[in-house]
mmCIF file of C-alpha atoms and ligand atoms in Angstrom:
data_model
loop_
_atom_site.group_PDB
_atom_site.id
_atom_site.type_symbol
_atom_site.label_atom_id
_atom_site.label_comp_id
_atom_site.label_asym_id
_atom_site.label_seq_id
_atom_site.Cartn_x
_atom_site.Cartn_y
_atom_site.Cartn_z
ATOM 1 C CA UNK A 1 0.000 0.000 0.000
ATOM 2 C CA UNK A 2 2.471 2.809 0.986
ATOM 3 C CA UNK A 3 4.575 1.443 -2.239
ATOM 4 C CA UNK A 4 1.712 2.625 -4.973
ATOM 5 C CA UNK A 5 0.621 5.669 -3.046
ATOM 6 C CA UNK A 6 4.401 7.184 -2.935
ATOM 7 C CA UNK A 7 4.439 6.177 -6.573
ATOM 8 C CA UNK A 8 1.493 8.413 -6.679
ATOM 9 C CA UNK A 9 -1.335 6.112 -7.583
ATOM 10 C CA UNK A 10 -4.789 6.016 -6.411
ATOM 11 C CA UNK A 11 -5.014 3.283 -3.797
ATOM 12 C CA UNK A 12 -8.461 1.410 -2.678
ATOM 13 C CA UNK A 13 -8.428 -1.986 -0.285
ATOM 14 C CA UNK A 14 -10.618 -4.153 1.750
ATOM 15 C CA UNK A 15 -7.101 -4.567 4.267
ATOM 16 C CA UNK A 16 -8.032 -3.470 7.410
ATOM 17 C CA UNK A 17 -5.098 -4.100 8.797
ATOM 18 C CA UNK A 18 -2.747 -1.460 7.893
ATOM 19 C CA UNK A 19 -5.583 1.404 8.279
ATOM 20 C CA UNK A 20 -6.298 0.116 11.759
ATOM 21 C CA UNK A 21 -2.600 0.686 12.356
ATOM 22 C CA UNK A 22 -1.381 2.892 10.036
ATOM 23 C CA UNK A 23 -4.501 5.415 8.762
ATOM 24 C CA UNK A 24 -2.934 8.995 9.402
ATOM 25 C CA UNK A 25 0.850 8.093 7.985
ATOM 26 C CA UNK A 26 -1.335 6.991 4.800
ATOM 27 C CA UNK A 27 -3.811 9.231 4.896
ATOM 28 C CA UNK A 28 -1.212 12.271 4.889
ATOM 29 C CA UNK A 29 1.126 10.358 2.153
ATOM 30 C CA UNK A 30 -2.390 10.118 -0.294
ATOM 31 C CA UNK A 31 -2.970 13.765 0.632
ATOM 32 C CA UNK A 32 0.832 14.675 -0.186
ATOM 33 C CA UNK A 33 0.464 12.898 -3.115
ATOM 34 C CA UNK A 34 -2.440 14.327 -4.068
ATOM 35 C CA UNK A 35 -3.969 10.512 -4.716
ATOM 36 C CA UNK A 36 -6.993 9.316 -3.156
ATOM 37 C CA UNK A 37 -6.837 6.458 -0.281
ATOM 38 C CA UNK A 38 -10.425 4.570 -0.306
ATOM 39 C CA UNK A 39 -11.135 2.422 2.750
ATOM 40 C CA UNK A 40 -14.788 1.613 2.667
ATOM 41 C CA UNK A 41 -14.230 -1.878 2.745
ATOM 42 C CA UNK A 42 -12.637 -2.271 5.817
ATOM 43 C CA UNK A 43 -15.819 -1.573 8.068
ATOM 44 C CA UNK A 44 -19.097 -3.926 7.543
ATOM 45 C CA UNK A 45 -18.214 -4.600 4.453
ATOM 46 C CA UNK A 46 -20.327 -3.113 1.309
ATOM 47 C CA UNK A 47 -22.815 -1.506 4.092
ATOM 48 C CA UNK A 48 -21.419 2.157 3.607
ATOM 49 C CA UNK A 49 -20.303 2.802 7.652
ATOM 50 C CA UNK A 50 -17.390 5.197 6.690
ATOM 51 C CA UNK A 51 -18.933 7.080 3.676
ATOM 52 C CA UNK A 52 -22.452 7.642 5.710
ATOM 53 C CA UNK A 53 -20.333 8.384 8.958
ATOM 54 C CA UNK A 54 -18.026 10.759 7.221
ATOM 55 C CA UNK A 55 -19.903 12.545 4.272
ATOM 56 C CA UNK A 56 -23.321 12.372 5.345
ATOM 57 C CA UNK A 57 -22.786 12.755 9.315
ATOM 58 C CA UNK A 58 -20.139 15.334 8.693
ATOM 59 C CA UNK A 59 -21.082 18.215 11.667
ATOM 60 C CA UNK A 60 -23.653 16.231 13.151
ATOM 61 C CA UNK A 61 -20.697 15.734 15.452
ATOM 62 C CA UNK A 62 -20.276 11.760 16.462
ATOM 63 C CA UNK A 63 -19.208 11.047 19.810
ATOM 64 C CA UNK A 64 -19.524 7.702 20.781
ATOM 65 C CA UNK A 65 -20.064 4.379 18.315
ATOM 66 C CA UNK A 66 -21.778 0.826 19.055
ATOM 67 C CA UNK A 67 -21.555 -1.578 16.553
ATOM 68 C CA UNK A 68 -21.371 -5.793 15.912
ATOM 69 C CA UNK A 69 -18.545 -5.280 13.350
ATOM 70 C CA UNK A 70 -17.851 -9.336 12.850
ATOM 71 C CA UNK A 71 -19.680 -10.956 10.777
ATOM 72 C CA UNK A 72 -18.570 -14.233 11.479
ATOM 73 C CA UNK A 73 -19.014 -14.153 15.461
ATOM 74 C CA UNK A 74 -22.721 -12.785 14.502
ATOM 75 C CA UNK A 75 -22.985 -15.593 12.432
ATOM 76 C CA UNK A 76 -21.862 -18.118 15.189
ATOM 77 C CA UNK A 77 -23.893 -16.868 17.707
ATOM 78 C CA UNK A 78 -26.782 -16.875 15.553
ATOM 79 C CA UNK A 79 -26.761 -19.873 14.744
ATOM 80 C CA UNK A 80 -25.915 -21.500 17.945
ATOM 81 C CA UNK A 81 -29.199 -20.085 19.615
ATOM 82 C CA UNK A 82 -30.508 -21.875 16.760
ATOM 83 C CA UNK A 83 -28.673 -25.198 18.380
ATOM 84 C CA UNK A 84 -25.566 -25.364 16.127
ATOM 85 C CA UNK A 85 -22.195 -26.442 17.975
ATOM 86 C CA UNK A 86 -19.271 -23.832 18.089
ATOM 87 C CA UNK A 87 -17.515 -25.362 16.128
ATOM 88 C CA UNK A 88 -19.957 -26.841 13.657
ATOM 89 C CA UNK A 89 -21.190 -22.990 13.205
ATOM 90 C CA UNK A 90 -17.527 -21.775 12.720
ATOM 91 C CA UNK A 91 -17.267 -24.207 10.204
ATOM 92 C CA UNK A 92 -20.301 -22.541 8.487
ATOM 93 C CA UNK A 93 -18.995 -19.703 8.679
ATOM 94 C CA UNK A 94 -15.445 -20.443 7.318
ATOM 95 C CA UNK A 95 -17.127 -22.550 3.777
ATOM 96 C CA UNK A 96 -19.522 -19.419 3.637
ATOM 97 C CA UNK A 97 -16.132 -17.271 2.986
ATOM 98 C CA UNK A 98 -16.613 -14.909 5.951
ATOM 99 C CA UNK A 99 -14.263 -15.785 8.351
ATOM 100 C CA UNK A 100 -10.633 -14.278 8.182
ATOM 101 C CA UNK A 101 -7.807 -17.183 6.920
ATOM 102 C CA UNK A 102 -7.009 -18.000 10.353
ATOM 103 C CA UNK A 103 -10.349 -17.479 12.302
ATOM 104 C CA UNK A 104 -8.767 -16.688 15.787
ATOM 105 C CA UNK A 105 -8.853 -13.077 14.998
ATOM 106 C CA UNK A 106 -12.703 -13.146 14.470
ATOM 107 C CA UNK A 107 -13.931 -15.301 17.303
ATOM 108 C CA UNK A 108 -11.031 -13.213 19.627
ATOM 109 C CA UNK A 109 -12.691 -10.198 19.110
ATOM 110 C CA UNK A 110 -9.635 -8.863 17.255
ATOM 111 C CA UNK A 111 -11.354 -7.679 13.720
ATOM 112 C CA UNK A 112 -13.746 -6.294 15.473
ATOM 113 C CA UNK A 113 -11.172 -4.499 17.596
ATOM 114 C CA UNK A 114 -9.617 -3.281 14.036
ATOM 115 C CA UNK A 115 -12.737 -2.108 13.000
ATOM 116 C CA UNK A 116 -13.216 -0.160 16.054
ATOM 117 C CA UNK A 117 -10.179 1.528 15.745
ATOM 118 C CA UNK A 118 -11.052 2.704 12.010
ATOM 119 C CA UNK A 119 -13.999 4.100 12.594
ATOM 120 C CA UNK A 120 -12.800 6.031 16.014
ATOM 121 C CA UNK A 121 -10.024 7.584 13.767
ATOM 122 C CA UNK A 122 -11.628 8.157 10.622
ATOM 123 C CA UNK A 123 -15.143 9.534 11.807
ATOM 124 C CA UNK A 124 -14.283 10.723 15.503
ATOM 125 C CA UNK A 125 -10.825 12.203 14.833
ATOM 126 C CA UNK A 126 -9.344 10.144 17.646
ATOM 127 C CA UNK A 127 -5.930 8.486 17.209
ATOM 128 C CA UNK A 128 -6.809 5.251 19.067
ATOM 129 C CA UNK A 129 -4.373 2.180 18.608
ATOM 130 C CA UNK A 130 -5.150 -1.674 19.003
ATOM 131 C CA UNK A 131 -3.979 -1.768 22.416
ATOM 132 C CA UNK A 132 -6.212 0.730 23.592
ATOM 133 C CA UNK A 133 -8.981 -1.336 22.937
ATOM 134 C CA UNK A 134 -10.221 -3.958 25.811
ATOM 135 C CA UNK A 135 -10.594 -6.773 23.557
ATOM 136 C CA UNK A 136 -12.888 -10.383 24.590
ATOM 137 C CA UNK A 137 -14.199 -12.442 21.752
ATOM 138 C CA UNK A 138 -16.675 -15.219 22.223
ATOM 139 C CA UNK A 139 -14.194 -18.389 22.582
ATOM 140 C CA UNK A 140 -15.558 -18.393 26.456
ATOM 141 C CA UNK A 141 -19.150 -18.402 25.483
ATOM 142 C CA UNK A 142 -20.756 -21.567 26.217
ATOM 143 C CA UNK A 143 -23.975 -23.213 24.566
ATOM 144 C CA UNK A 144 -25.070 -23.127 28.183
ATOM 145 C CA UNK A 145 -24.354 -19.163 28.493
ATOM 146 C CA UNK A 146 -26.479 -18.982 24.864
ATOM 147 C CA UNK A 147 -29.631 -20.911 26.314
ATOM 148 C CA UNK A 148 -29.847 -19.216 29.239
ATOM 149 C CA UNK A 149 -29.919 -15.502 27.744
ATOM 150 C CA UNK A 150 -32.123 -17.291 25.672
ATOM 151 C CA UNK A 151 -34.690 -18.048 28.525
ATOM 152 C CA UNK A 152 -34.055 -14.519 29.814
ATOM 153 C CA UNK A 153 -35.264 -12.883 26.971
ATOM 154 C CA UNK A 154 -31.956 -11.965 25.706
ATOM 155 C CA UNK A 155 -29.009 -12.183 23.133
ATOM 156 C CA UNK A 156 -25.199 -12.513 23.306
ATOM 157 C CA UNK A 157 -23.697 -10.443 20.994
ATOM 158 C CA UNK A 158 -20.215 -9.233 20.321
ATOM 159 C CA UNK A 159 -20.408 -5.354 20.928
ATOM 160 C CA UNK A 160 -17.468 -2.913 19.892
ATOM 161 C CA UNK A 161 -18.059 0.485 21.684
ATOM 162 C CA UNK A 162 -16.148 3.771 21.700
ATOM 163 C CA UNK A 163 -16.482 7.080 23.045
ATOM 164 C CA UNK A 164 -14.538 9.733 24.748
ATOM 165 C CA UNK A 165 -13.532 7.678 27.502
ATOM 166 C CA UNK A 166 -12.976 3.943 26.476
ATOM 167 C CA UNK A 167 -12.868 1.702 23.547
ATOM 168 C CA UNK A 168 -13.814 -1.758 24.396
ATOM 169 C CA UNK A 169 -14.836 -4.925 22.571
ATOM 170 C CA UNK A 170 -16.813 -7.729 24.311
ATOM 171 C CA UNK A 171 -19.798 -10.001 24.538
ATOM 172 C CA UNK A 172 -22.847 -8.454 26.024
ATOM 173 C CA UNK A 173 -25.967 -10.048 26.414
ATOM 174 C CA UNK A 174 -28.695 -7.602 25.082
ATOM 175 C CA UNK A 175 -32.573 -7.492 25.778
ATOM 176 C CA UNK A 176 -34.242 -8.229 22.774
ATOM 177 C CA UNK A 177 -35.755 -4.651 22.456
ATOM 178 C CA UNK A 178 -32.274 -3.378 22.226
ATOM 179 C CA UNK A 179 -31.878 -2.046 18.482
ATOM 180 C CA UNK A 180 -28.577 -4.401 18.016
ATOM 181 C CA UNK A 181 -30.172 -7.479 19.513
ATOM 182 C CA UNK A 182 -32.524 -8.162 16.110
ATOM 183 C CA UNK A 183 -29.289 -7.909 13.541
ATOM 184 C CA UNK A 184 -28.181 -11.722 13.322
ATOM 185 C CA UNK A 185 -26.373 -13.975 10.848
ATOM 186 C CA UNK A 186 -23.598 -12.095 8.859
ATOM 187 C CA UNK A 187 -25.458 -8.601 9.441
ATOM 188 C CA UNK A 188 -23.377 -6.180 10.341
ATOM 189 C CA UNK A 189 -24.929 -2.619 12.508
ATOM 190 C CA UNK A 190 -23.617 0.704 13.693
ATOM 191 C CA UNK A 191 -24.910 3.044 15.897
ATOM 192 C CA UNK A 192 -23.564 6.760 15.675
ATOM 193 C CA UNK A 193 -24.420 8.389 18.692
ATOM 194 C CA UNK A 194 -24.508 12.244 17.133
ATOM 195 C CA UNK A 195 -24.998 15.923 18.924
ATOM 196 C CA UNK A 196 -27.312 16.937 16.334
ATOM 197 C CA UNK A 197 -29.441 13.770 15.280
ATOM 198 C CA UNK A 198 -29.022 11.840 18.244
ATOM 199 C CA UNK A 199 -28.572 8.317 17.526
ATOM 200 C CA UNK A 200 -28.349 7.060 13.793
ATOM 201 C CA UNK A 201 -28.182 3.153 12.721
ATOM 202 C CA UNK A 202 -26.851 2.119 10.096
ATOM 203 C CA UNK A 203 -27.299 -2.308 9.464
ATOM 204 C CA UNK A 204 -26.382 -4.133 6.495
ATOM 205 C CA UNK A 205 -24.303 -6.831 5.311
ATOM 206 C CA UNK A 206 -20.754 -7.206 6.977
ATOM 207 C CA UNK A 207 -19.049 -10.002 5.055
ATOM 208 C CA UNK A 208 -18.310 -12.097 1.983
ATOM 209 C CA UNK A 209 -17.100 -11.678 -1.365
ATOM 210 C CA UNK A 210 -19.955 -9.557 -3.333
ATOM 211 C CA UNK A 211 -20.335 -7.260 -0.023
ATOM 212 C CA UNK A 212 -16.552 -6.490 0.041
ATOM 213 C CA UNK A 213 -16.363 -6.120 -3.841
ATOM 214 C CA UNK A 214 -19.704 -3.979 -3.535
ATOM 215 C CA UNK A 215 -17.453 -1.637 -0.960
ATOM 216 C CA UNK A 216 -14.597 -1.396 -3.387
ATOM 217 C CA UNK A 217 -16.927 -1.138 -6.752
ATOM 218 C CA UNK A 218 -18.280 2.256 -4.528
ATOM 219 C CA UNK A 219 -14.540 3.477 -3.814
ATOM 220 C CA UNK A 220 -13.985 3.090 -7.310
ATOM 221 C CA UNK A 221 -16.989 5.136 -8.723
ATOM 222 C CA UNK A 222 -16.365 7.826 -5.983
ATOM 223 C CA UNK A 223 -12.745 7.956 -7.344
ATOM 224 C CA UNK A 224 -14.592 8.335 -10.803
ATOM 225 C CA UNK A 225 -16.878 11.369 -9.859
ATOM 226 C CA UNK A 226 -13.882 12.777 -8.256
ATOM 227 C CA UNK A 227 -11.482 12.807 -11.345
ATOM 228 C CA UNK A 228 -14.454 13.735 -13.911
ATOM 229 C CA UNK A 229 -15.524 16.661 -11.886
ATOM 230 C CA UNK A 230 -11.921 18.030 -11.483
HETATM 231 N N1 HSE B 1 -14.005 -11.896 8.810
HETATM 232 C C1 HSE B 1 -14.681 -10.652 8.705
HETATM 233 C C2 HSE B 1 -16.044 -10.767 9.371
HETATM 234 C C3 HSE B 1 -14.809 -10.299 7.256
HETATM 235 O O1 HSE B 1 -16.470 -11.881 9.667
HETATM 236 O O2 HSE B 1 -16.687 -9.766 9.631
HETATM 237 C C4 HSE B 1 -15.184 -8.889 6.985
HETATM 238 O O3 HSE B 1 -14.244 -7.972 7.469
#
């Protein structure tokens, strides 16, 4: 990535990685280079978190953000309240193409964590890192833990919050009036908590190849409008 932007070519990914730890260095080396850096498809996938968040929230003023950013764990969880095993629902979700290569950074709570961090530096002009994020992912969640919310009237899901204060993602069991609790399988939701709205949703698909190639394919056109306007 930094390799085609210094050679001063546009640059759009789906690798969260580097923007969770590198967005600003880019960011300013795009800007220097007067190339555009498109990132849309590091957050929920084609569901348009970082374009509606940044473009369309712009001076609404976010200041804190709840989200299930993993589609996989959603997946999992989903479908063992339906009665699936762990790992028989991992394995789902791994032929289904939505888990990461090695799967430890989904169910860990790590690409959520990277997600997090993304969308605290890109919309809420933080400059969070990984390890300021309190990270749990759902490995210690047992089919026991899932029946009982169950019974209770509520949901385990894996929540990534940040505000001014703390950034923090973890399993949370949420009553099923909660706005997150009805967003299962590979759905993907954010909320933007906002000065001037209030709160704002956003839910849509996370994960998989046509959602990520959707997020790219709008990168691409935005690139489009950019250089036929100039
Ligand atoms: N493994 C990721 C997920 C893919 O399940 O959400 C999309 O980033």
């Amino acid at each position: 990535m930094w390799s085609p932007l210094r050679s001063g070519r546009h640059v759009v990914t789906a690798n969260k990685g580097p923007i969770a730890l590198h967005y600003a260095a880019l960011a300013d080396l795009a800007r220097a280079q007067r190339v555009t850096l498109g990132v849309e498809g590091t957050v929920m996938g084609g569901t348009p978190a970082l374009r509606l968040g940044s473009e369309l929230l712009q001076g609404a003023g976010i200041s804190a953000c709840a989200g299930i950013l993993n589609g996989t764990t959603n997946y999992i969880l989903t479908r063992m309240e339906a009665g699936a095993t762990y790992p028989a629902a991992l394995a789902e979700a791994q032929a289904l193409g939505y888990a990461e290569a090695d799967p430890a950074g989904d169910v860990e709570g790590h690409d959520a964590a990277c997600k997090l961090v993304i969308v605290a530096n890109i919309l809420m002009g933080r400059t969070l890192r990984l390890q300021d994020v309190a990270v749990q992912g759902i490995t210690q969640l047992t089919p026991a833990d899932v029946t009982a919310a169950a019974s209770a009237g509520e949901r385990w899901k894996l929540v990534a919050t940040v505000d001014a204060h703390a950034a923090q993602v973890r399993p949370q069991r949420l009553a099923l009036t909660h706005p997150l609790a009805a967003v299962s399988g590979i759905t993907n939701a954010i909320t933007f908590s906002t000065a001037v709205l209030g709160d704002v949703t956003l839910v849509g698909p996370g994960a998989g190849g046509v959602a990520t190639g959707f997020a790219l394919l709008a990168d691409i056109l935005a690139l489009h409008r950019t250089q036929t306007a100039a």
